[in-house]
GROMACS .gro file of C-alpha atoms in nm:
model
  343
    1UNK     CA    1  -5.839 -16.704 -15.930
    2UNK     CA    2  -6.044 -17.049 -15.994
    3UNK     CA    3  -6.366 -17.051 -15.966
    4UNK     CA    4  -6.666 -17.312 -15.968
    5UNK     CA    5  -6.988 -17.269 -15.883
    6UNK     CA    6  -7.193 -17.520 -15.747
    7UNK     CA    7  -7.538 -17.626 -15.606
    8UNK     CA    8  -7.560 -17.809 -15.301
    9UNK     CA    9  -7.873 -17.976 -15.217
   10UNK     CA   10  -8.064 -17.596 -15.160
   11UNK     CA   11  -7.793 -17.439 -15.122
   12UNK     CA   12  -7.520 -17.252 -15.441
   13UNK     CA   13  -7.188 -17.104 -15.370
   14UNK     CA   14  -6.842 -17.056 -15.463
   15UNK     CA   15  -6.604 -17.365 -15.458
   16UNK     CA   16  -6.218 -17.277 -15.465
   17UNK     CA   17  -5.902 -17.355 -15.357
   18UNK     CA   18  -5.760 -17.244 -15.072
   19UNK     CA   19  -5.351 -17.230 -15.247
   20UNK     CA   20  -5.540 -16.932 -15.491
   21UNK     CA   21  -5.660 -16.752 -15.175
   22UNK     CA   22  -5.420 -16.509 -14.898
   23UNK     CA   23  -5.424 -16.727 -14.580
   24UNK     CA   24  -5.699 -16.660 -14.384
   25UNK     CA   25  -5.734 -16.343 -14.254
   26UNK     CA   26  -5.855 -15.981 -14.310
   27UNK     CA   27  -5.749 -15.975 -14.673
   28UNK     CA   28  -5.859 -16.321 -14.751
   29UNK     CA   29  -6.212 -16.175 -14.637
   30UNK     CA   30  -6.149 -15.866 -14.841
   31UNK     CA   31  -6.115 -16.081 -15.164
   32UNK     CA   32  -6.371 -16.343 -15.054
   33UNK     CA   33  -6.663 -16.005 -15.069
   34UNK     CA   34  -6.534 -15.875 -15.395
   35UNK     CA   35  -6.654 -16.178 -15.538
   36UNK     CA   36  -6.908 -16.170 -15.424
   37UNK     CA   37  -6.999 -15.845 -15.489
   38UNK     CA   38  -7.096 -15.723 -15.102
   39UNK     CA   39  -7.232 -15.572 -14.900
   40UNK     CA   40  -7.498 -15.486 -15.188
   41UNK     CA   41  -7.844 -15.656 -15.204
   42UNK     CA   42  -7.828 -15.692 -15.555
   43UNK     CA   43  -7.454 -15.825 -15.509
   44UNK     CA   44  -7.448 -15.683 -15.857
   45UNK     CA   45  -7.117 -15.608 -15.930
   46UNK     CA   46  -6.992 -16.018 -15.827
   47UNK     CA   47  -7.132 -16.370 -15.770
   48UNK     CA   48  -7.328 -16.367 -15.544
   49UNK     CA   49  -7.657 -16.432 -15.623
   50UNK     CA   50  -7.828 -16.176 -15.383
   51UNK     CA   51  -7.974 -16.458 -15.157
   52UNK     CA   52  -7.910 -16.607 -14.799
   53UNK     CA   53  -7.883 -16.983 -14.979
   54UNK     CA   54  -7.641 -16.836 -15.278
   55UNK     CA   55  -7.409 -16.626 -15.100
   56UNK     CA   56  -7.171 -16.866 -14.906
   57UNK     CA   57  -6.815 -17.020 -14.959
   58UNK     CA   58  -6.653 -17.313 -15.012
   59UNK     CA   59  -6.253 -17.330 -14.972
   60UNK     CA   60  -6.066 -17.718 -15.018
   61UNK     CA   61  -5.709 -17.799 -14.987
   62UNK     CA   62  -5.530 -18.075 -14.802
   63UNK     CA   63  -5.603 -18.195 -14.562
   64UNK     CA   64  -5.459 -18.042 -14.143
   65UNK     CA   65  -5.611 -18.386 -13.972
   66UNK     CA   66  -5.508 -18.750 -13.932
   67UNK     CA   67  -5.817 -18.983 -14.182
   68UNK     CA   68  -5.899 -18.665 -14.355
   69UNK     CA   69  -5.914 -18.638 -14.679
   70UNK     CA   70  -5.962 -18.292 -14.776
   71UNK     CA   71  -5.983 -17.960 -14.543
   72UNK     CA   72  -6.305 -17.721 -14.580
   73UNK     CA   73  -6.365 -17.441 -14.466
   74UNK     CA   74  -6.769 -17.270 -14.527
   75UNK     CA   75  -6.817 -16.882 -14.552
   76UNK     CA   76  -7.193 -16.746 -14.475
   77UNK     CA   77  -7.103 -16.422 -14.666
   78UNK     CA   78  -7.354 -16.142 -14.585
   79UNK     CA   79  -7.442 -15.898 -14.861
   80UNK     CA   80  -7.533 -15.685 -14.567
   81UNK     CA   81  -7.219 -15.576 -14.436
   82UNK     CA   82  -6.880 -15.641 -14.509
   83UNK     CA   83  -6.856 -15.967 -14.310
   84UNK     CA   84  -6.770 -16.361 -14.390
   85UNK     CA   85  -6.879 -16.552 -14.088
   86UNK     CA   86  -6.684 -16.873 -14.021
   87UNK     CA   87  -6.888 -16.942 -13.698
   88UNK     CA   88  -7.064 -17.279 -13.851
   89UNK     CA   89  -7.103 -17.495 -14.102
   90UNK     CA   90  -7.335 -17.527 -14.363
   91UNK     CA   91  -7.474 -17.868 -14.465
   92UNK     CA   92  -7.543 -17.790 -14.845
   93UNK     CA   93  -7.264 -17.643 -14.886
   94UNK     CA   94  -7.101 -17.979 -14.762
   95UNK     CA   95  -7.265 -18.150 -15.042
   96UNK     CA   96  -7.028 -18.045 -15.258
   97UNK     CA   97  -6.713 -18.076 -15.166
   98UNK     CA   98  -6.664 -18.393 -15.202
   99UNK     CA   99  -6.759 -18.384 -15.578
  100UNK     CA  100  -6.511 -18.070 -15.611
  101UNK     CA  101  -6.207 -18.258 -15.470
  102UNK     CA  102  -6.290 -18.560 -15.729
  103UNK     CA  103  -6.282 -18.304 -15.998
  104UNK     CA  104  -5.983 -18.059 -15.931
  105UNK     CA  105  -5.798 -18.426 -15.856
  106UNK     CA  106  -5.765 -18.358 -15.476
  107UNK     CA  107  -5.764 -18.675 -15.451
  108UNK     CA  108  -5.757 -18.988 -15.637
  109UNK     CA  109  -6.060 -19.209 -15.698
  110UNK     CA  110  -5.971 -19.588 -15.784
  111UNK     CA  111  -5.981 -19.735 -16.131
  112UNK     CA  112  -6.378 -19.859 -16.241
  113UNK     CA  113  -6.564 -19.729 -15.937
  114UNK     CA  114  -6.875 -19.622 -15.876
  115UNK     CA  115  -6.829 -19.443 -15.606
  116UNK     CA  116  -6.579 -19.188 -15.379
  117UNK     CA  117  -6.661 -19.225 -15.006
  118UNK     CA  118  -6.468 -18.853 -14.903
  119UNK     CA  119  -6.322 -18.773 -14.547
  120UNK     CA  120  -6.419 -18.398 -14.518
  121UNK     CA  121  -6.259 -18.191 -14.212
  122UNK     CA  122  -6.459 -17.889 -14.176
  123UNK     CA  123  -6.206 -17.637 -14.026
  124UNK     CA  124  -6.480 -17.465 -13.905
  125UNK     CA  125  -6.608 -17.706 -13.650
  126UNK     CA  126  -6.310 -17.932 -13.672
  127UNK     CA  127  -6.580 -18.188 -13.754
  128UNK     CA  128  -6.519 -18.491 -13.974
  129UNK     CA  129  -6.780 -18.537 -14.244
  130UNK     CA  130  -6.797 -18.836 -14.509
  131UNK     CA  131  -6.933 -18.774 -14.793
  132UNK     CA  132  -6.979 -19.083 -15.055
  133UNK     CA  133  -6.948 -18.978 -15.431
  134UNK     CA  134  -7.114 -19.153 -15.655
  135UNK     CA  135  -6.864 -19.152 -16.003
  136UNK     CA  136  -6.897 -19.202 -16.347
  137UNK     CA  137  -6.536 -19.267 -16.572
  138UNK     CA  138  -6.374 -19.159 -16.255
  139UNK     CA  139  -6.528 -18.797 -16.238
  140UNK     CA  140  -6.896 -18.728 -16.004
  141UNK     CA  141  -7.152 -18.829 -16.164
  142UNK     CA  142  -7.426 -18.556 -16.243
  143UNK     CA  143  -7.660 -18.614 -16.333
  144UNK     CA  144  -7.902 -18.843 -16.171
  145UNK     CA  145  -8.277 -18.932 -15.963
  146UNK     CA  146  -8.293 -18.790 -15.626
  147UNK     CA  147  -8.536 -18.489 -15.580
  148UNK     CA  148  -8.439 -18.242 -15.308
  149UNK     CA  149  -8.775 -17.976 -15.221
  150UNK     CA  150  -8.696 -17.682 -15.295
  151UNK     CA  151  -8.500 -17.710 -15.569
  152UNK     CA  152  -8.596 -17.799 -15.980
  153UNK     CA  153  -8.499 -18.102 -16.149
  154UNK     CA  154  -8.363 -18.409 -16.024
  155UNK     CA  155  -7.892 -18.496 -15.930
  156UNK     CA  156  -7.698 -18.730 -15.851
  157UNK     CA  157  -7.730 -18.842 -15.456
  158UNK     CA  158  -7.476 -18.737 -15.225
  159UNK     CA  159  -7.487 -18.879 -14.901
  160UNK     CA  160  -7.358 -18.751 -14.618
  161UNK     CA  161  -7.256 -18.834 -14.258
  162UNK     CA  162  -7.293 -18.619 -14.044
  163UNK     CA  163  -7.224 -18.828 -13.711
  164UNK     CA  164  -6.930 -18.666 -13.542
  165UNK     CA  165  -7.045 -18.323 -13.561
  166UNK     CA  166  -7.227 -18.341 -13.148
  167UNK     CA  167  -7.102 -18.041 -13.004
  168UNK     CA  168  -6.956 -17.937 -13.311
  169UNK     CA  169  -6.997 -17.559 -13.196
  170UNK     CA  170  -6.997 -17.555 -12.868
  171UNK     CA  171  -6.826 -17.891 -12.722
  172UNK     CA  172  -7.169 -18.035 -12.534
  173UNK     CA  173  -7.466 -18.119 -12.677
  174UNK     CA  174  -7.686 -17.906 -12.450
  175UNK     CA  175  -7.464 -17.661 -12.460
  176UNK     CA  176  -7.615 -17.566 -12.129
  177UNK     CA  177  -7.677 -17.892 -12.010
  178UNK     CA  178  -8.024 -17.921 -12.046
  179UNK     CA  179  -8.299 -18.056 -12.277
  180UNK     CA  180  -8.584 -17.721 -12.192
  181UNK     CA  181  -8.527 -17.424 -12.052
  182UNK     CA  182  -8.666 -17.076 -12.034
  183UNK     CA  183  -8.477 -16.807 -12.214
  184UNK     CA  184  -8.496 -16.449 -12.041
  185UNK     CA  185  -8.512 -16.246 -12.411
  186UNK     CA  186  -8.448 -15.875 -12.424
  187UNK     CA  187  -8.811 -15.619 -12.554
  188UNK     CA  188  -8.818 -15.452 -12.815
  189UNK     CA  189  -8.751 -15.052 -12.884
  190UNK     CA  190  -8.686 -15.104 -12.488
  191UNK     CA  191  -9.011 -15.285 -12.426
  192UNK     CA  192  -9.005 -15.612 -12.062
  193UNK     CA  193  -8.814 -15.849 -12.127
  194UNK     CA  194  -9.040 -16.178 -12.201
  195UNK     CA  195  -8.995 -16.630 -12.152
  196UNK     CA  196  -8.984 -16.882 -12.357
  197UNK     CA  197  -8.960 -17.193 -12.365
  198UNK     CA  198  -8.650 -17.320 -12.568
  199UNK     CA  199  -8.394 -17.624 -12.643
  200UNK     CA  200  -8.078 -17.524 -12.752
  201UNK     CA  201  -7.902 -17.839 -12.886
  202UNK     CA  202  -7.585 -17.820 -13.068
  203UNK     CA  203  -7.533 -18.146 -13.323
  204UNK     CA  204  -7.458 -18.029 -13.681
  205UNK     CA  205  -7.531 -17.678 -13.623
  206UNK     CA  206  -7.578 -17.514 -13.252
  207UNK     CA  207  -7.949 -17.439 -13.267
  208UNK     CA  208  -8.253 -17.266 -13.069
  209UNK     CA  209  -8.510 -17.483 -13.042
  210UNK     CA  210  -8.912 -17.303 -13.008
  211UNK     CA  211  -9.298 -17.345 -13.037
  212UNK     CA  212  -9.394 -17.228 -13.292
  213UNK     CA  213  -9.707 -17.172 -13.122
  214UNK     CA  214  -9.521 -16.951 -12.823
  215UNK     CA  215  -9.434 -16.703 -13.221
  216UNK     CA  216  -9.817 -16.668 -13.219
  217UNK     CA  217  -9.786 -16.854 -13.548
  218UNK     CA  218  -9.984 -17.197 -13.726
  219UNK     CA  219 -10.066 -17.420 -13.937
  220UNK     CA  220  -9.826 -17.568 -14.224
  221UNK     CA  221  -9.478 -17.442 -14.256
  222UNK     CA  222  -9.542 -17.289 -14.547
  223UNK     CA  223  -9.779 -17.094 -14.392
  224UNK     CA  224  -9.536 -17.008 -14.082
  225UNK     CA  225  -9.252 -16.927 -14.339
  226UNK     CA  226  -9.462 -16.711 -14.492
  227UNK     CA  227  -9.638 -16.515 -14.163
  228UNK     CA  228  -9.248 -16.436 -14.069
  229UNK     CA  229  -9.148 -16.297 -14.400
  230UNK     CA  230  -9.411 -16.056 -14.393
  231UNK     CA  231  -9.402 -15.911 -14.037
  232UNK     CA  232  -9.026 -15.790 -13.976
  233UNK     CA  233  -9.123 -15.671 -13.594
  234UNK     CA  234  -9.132 -16.041 -13.543
  235UNK     CA  235  -8.834 -16.126 -13.672
  236UNK     CA  236  -8.702 -15.896 -13.537
  237UNK     CA  237  -8.850 -16.112 -13.184
  238UNK     CA  238  -8.681 -16.445 -13.328
  239UNK     CA  239  -8.326 -16.272 -13.363
  240UNK     CA  240  -8.338 -16.124 -13.011
  241UNK     CA  241  -8.433 -16.536 -12.908
  242UNK     CA  242  -8.169 -16.585 -13.133
  243UNK     CA  243  -7.909 -16.394 -12.917
  244UNK     CA  244  -8.022 -16.470 -12.556
  245UNK     CA  245  -7.958 -16.813 -12.749
  246UNK     CA  246  -7.613 -16.727 -12.870
  247UNK     CA  247  -7.583 -16.623 -12.498
  248UNK     CA  248  -7.675 -16.923 -12.303
  249UNK     CA  249  -7.463 -17.127 -12.558
  250UNK     CA  250  -7.099 -16.901 -12.546
  251UNK     CA  251  -7.118 -16.782 -12.834
  252UNK     CA  252  -7.105 -16.460 -12.788
  253UNK     CA  253  -7.072 -16.258 -12.459
  254UNK     CA  254  -7.343 -15.992 -12.501
  255UNK     CA  255  -7.766 -16.063 -12.688
  256UNK     CA  256  -7.695 -15.745 -12.810
  257UNK     CA  257  -7.385 -15.844 -12.989
  258UNK     CA  258  -7.505 -16.177 -13.154
  259UNK     CA  259  -7.624 -16.025 -13.524
  260UNK     CA  260  -7.265 -15.806 -13.621
  261UNK     CA  261  -7.063 -16.111 -13.428
  262UNK     CA  262  -7.227 -16.425 -13.496
  263UNK     CA  263  -7.525 -16.341 -13.801
  264UNK     CA  264  -7.523 -16.686 -13.851
  265UNK     CA  265  -7.468 -16.930 -13.580
  266UNK     CA  266  -7.718 -17.040 -13.418
  267UNK     CA  267  -8.005 -17.132 -13.636
  268UNK     CA  268  -8.390 -17.058 -13.509
  269UNK     CA  269  -8.616 -17.320 -13.559
  270UNK     CA  270  -8.961 -17.338 -13.480
  271UNK     CA  271  -9.143 -17.640 -13.497
  272UNK     CA  272  -9.476 -17.763 -13.472
  273UNK     CA  273  -9.723 -18.112 -13.431
  274UNK     CA  274  -9.822 -18.214 -13.824
  275UNK     CA  275 -10.170 -18.167 -13.906
  276UNK     CA  276 -10.337 -18.479 -13.996
  277UNK     CA  277 -10.268 -18.597 -14.316
  278UNK     CA  278  -9.984 -18.406 -14.353
  279UNK     CA  279  -9.668 -18.642 -14.502
  280UNK     CA  280  -9.444 -18.535 -14.277
  281UNK     CA  281  -9.348 -18.632 -13.872
  282UNK     CA  282  -9.236 -18.298 -13.741
  283UNK     CA  283  -9.323 -17.927 -13.889
  284UNK     CA  284  -9.011 -17.725 -13.921
  285UNK     CA  285  -8.905 -17.379 -13.990
  286UNK     CA  286  -8.614 -17.285 -13.973
  287UNK     CA  287  -8.480 -16.821 -13.960
  288UNK     CA  288  -8.067 -16.786 -13.976
  289UNK     CA  289  -7.927 -16.452 -14.124
  290UNK     CA  290  -8.201 -16.298 -13.979
  291UNK     CA  291  -8.388 -16.420 -14.261
  292UNK     CA  292  -8.618 -16.711 -14.311
  293UNK     CA  293  -8.502 -17.006 -14.478
  294UNK     CA  294  -8.693 -17.096 -14.775
  295UNK     CA  295  -8.642 -17.503 -14.767
  296UNK     CA  296  -8.440 -17.617 -14.459
  297UNK     CA  297  -8.022 -17.644 -14.373
  298UNK     CA  298  -7.906 -18.004 -14.352
  299UNK     CA  299  -7.654 -17.884 -14.046
  300UNK     CA  300  -7.969 -17.773 -13.886
  301UNK     CA  301  -8.164 -18.155 -13.969
  302UNK     CA  302  -7.901 -18.321 -13.868
  303UNK     CA  303  -7.956 -18.041 -13.496
  304UNK     CA  304  -8.345 -18.142 -13.544
  305UNK     CA  305  -8.277 -18.519 -13.614
  306UNK     CA  306  -8.144 -18.532 -13.268
  307UNK     CA  307  -8.404 -18.320 -13.069
  308UNK     CA  308  -8.685 -18.502 -13.190
  309UNK     CA  309  -8.437 -18.846 -13.057
  310UNK     CA  310  -8.363 -18.680 -12.725
  311UNK     CA  311  -8.708 -18.761 -12.452
  312UNK     CA  312  -8.750 -18.392 -12.312
  313UNK     CA  313  -8.696 -18.098 -12.601
  314UNK     CA  314  -8.956 -17.966 -12.740
  315UNK     CA  315  -8.925 -18.107 -13.084
  316UNK     CA  316  -8.991 -18.461 -12.902
  317UNK     CA  317  -9.229 -18.301 -12.754
  318UNK     CA  318  -9.421 -18.196 -13.096
  319UNK     CA  319  -9.331 -18.578 -13.324
  320UNK     CA  320  -9.609 -18.779 -13.483
  321UNK     CA  321  -9.659 -19.009 -13.199
  322UNK     CA  322  -9.697 -19.267 -13.511
  323UNK     CA  323  -9.340 -19.105 -13.632
  324UNK     CA  324  -9.186 -19.517 -13.709
  325UNK     CA  325  -8.875 -19.652 -13.458
  326UNK     CA  326  -8.536 -19.673 -13.684
  327UNK     CA  327  -8.731 -19.504 -13.990
  328UNK     CA  328  -8.618 -19.177 -14.147
  329UNK     CA  329  -8.745 -18.868 -14.009
  330UNK     CA  330  -8.968 -18.612 -14.162
  331UNK     CA  331  -8.893 -18.330 -14.137
  332UNK     CA  332  -9.206 -18.074 -14.267
  333UNK     CA  333  -9.000 -17.809 -14.435
  334UNK     CA  334  -9.154 -17.413 -14.592
  335UNK     CA  335  -9.040 -17.643 -14.925
  336UNK     CA  336  -9.148 -18.002 -14.876
  337UNK     CA  337  -9.052 -18.300 -14.665
  338UNK     CA  338  -8.662 -18.326 -14.572
  339UNK     CA  339  -8.565 -18.710 -14.520
  340UNK     CA  340  -8.346 -18.800 -14.228
  341UNK     CA  341  -8.153 -19.080 -14.062
  342UNK     CA  342  -8.104 -19.050 -13.673
  343UNK     CA  343  -7.974 -19.294 -13.436
   0.00000   0.00000   0.00000
């Protein structure tokens, strides 16, 4: 099986041609699990990186819809169980699809062109993404000056347009029709239910936004992430909140099924107002796959930008009041700052 290992944004994954794999189904999943060395926490007998940010796959092939250059299926490969989750997309891995398609000859680059716009049909969500890929000698350019918080060094910049991803998982920007609502969340170890205010939003990726303070957390995102990393009971509470959001969004029928049937989708983002002097507009820490994201997911940034722009959400309520209209939203995350343009 021809295999390309590539970093996309702050994630890394295997990029494979669909023609080299069995059709979608149990056999394909078995092949992918074998390639990654899953299930195994170290993925020692495979190509996985033993981390949720590096246990990802992109399957790329000819387009199946009008207007697309390629089809792209994303899979989050678990190393805890024998499971590949296809319920959402990964924006970081999406950044590598255009360069992979160009370099593998899946589409032609115009002679002498310095860039190529690649229309990518994400089969997980049905959304059409557009990636602008810089070229050098008709191949994807690798070297560049762009730096990404959480990634050492610099590289070529890939611009991604996610404007057509509203409702990509649930079919609606606001799956429940509300900008802010109270979730009823199961208690741990049979304890009493709790109520927690949330915003449920689906743009780029279905996401549950909660206030960091409601989790007993405060400070910069790096501090919030560190607190979560060392508090397994709190992470389990966040998973129960995620599960309640998944039910409300229609992703699963019972909260007890969320971790097994949809461990990747939705994300949970804890938001807070930035302190004076912090160089960002909104503090945000993401939990996905029952772990803390070390940086920030691109699809999660799309949802975060949409929530920050929408009056009445709990993200908007914590947005720095001096955030400039029309400027990039600066999301402070555990590894630094990410800028996202939204309108």
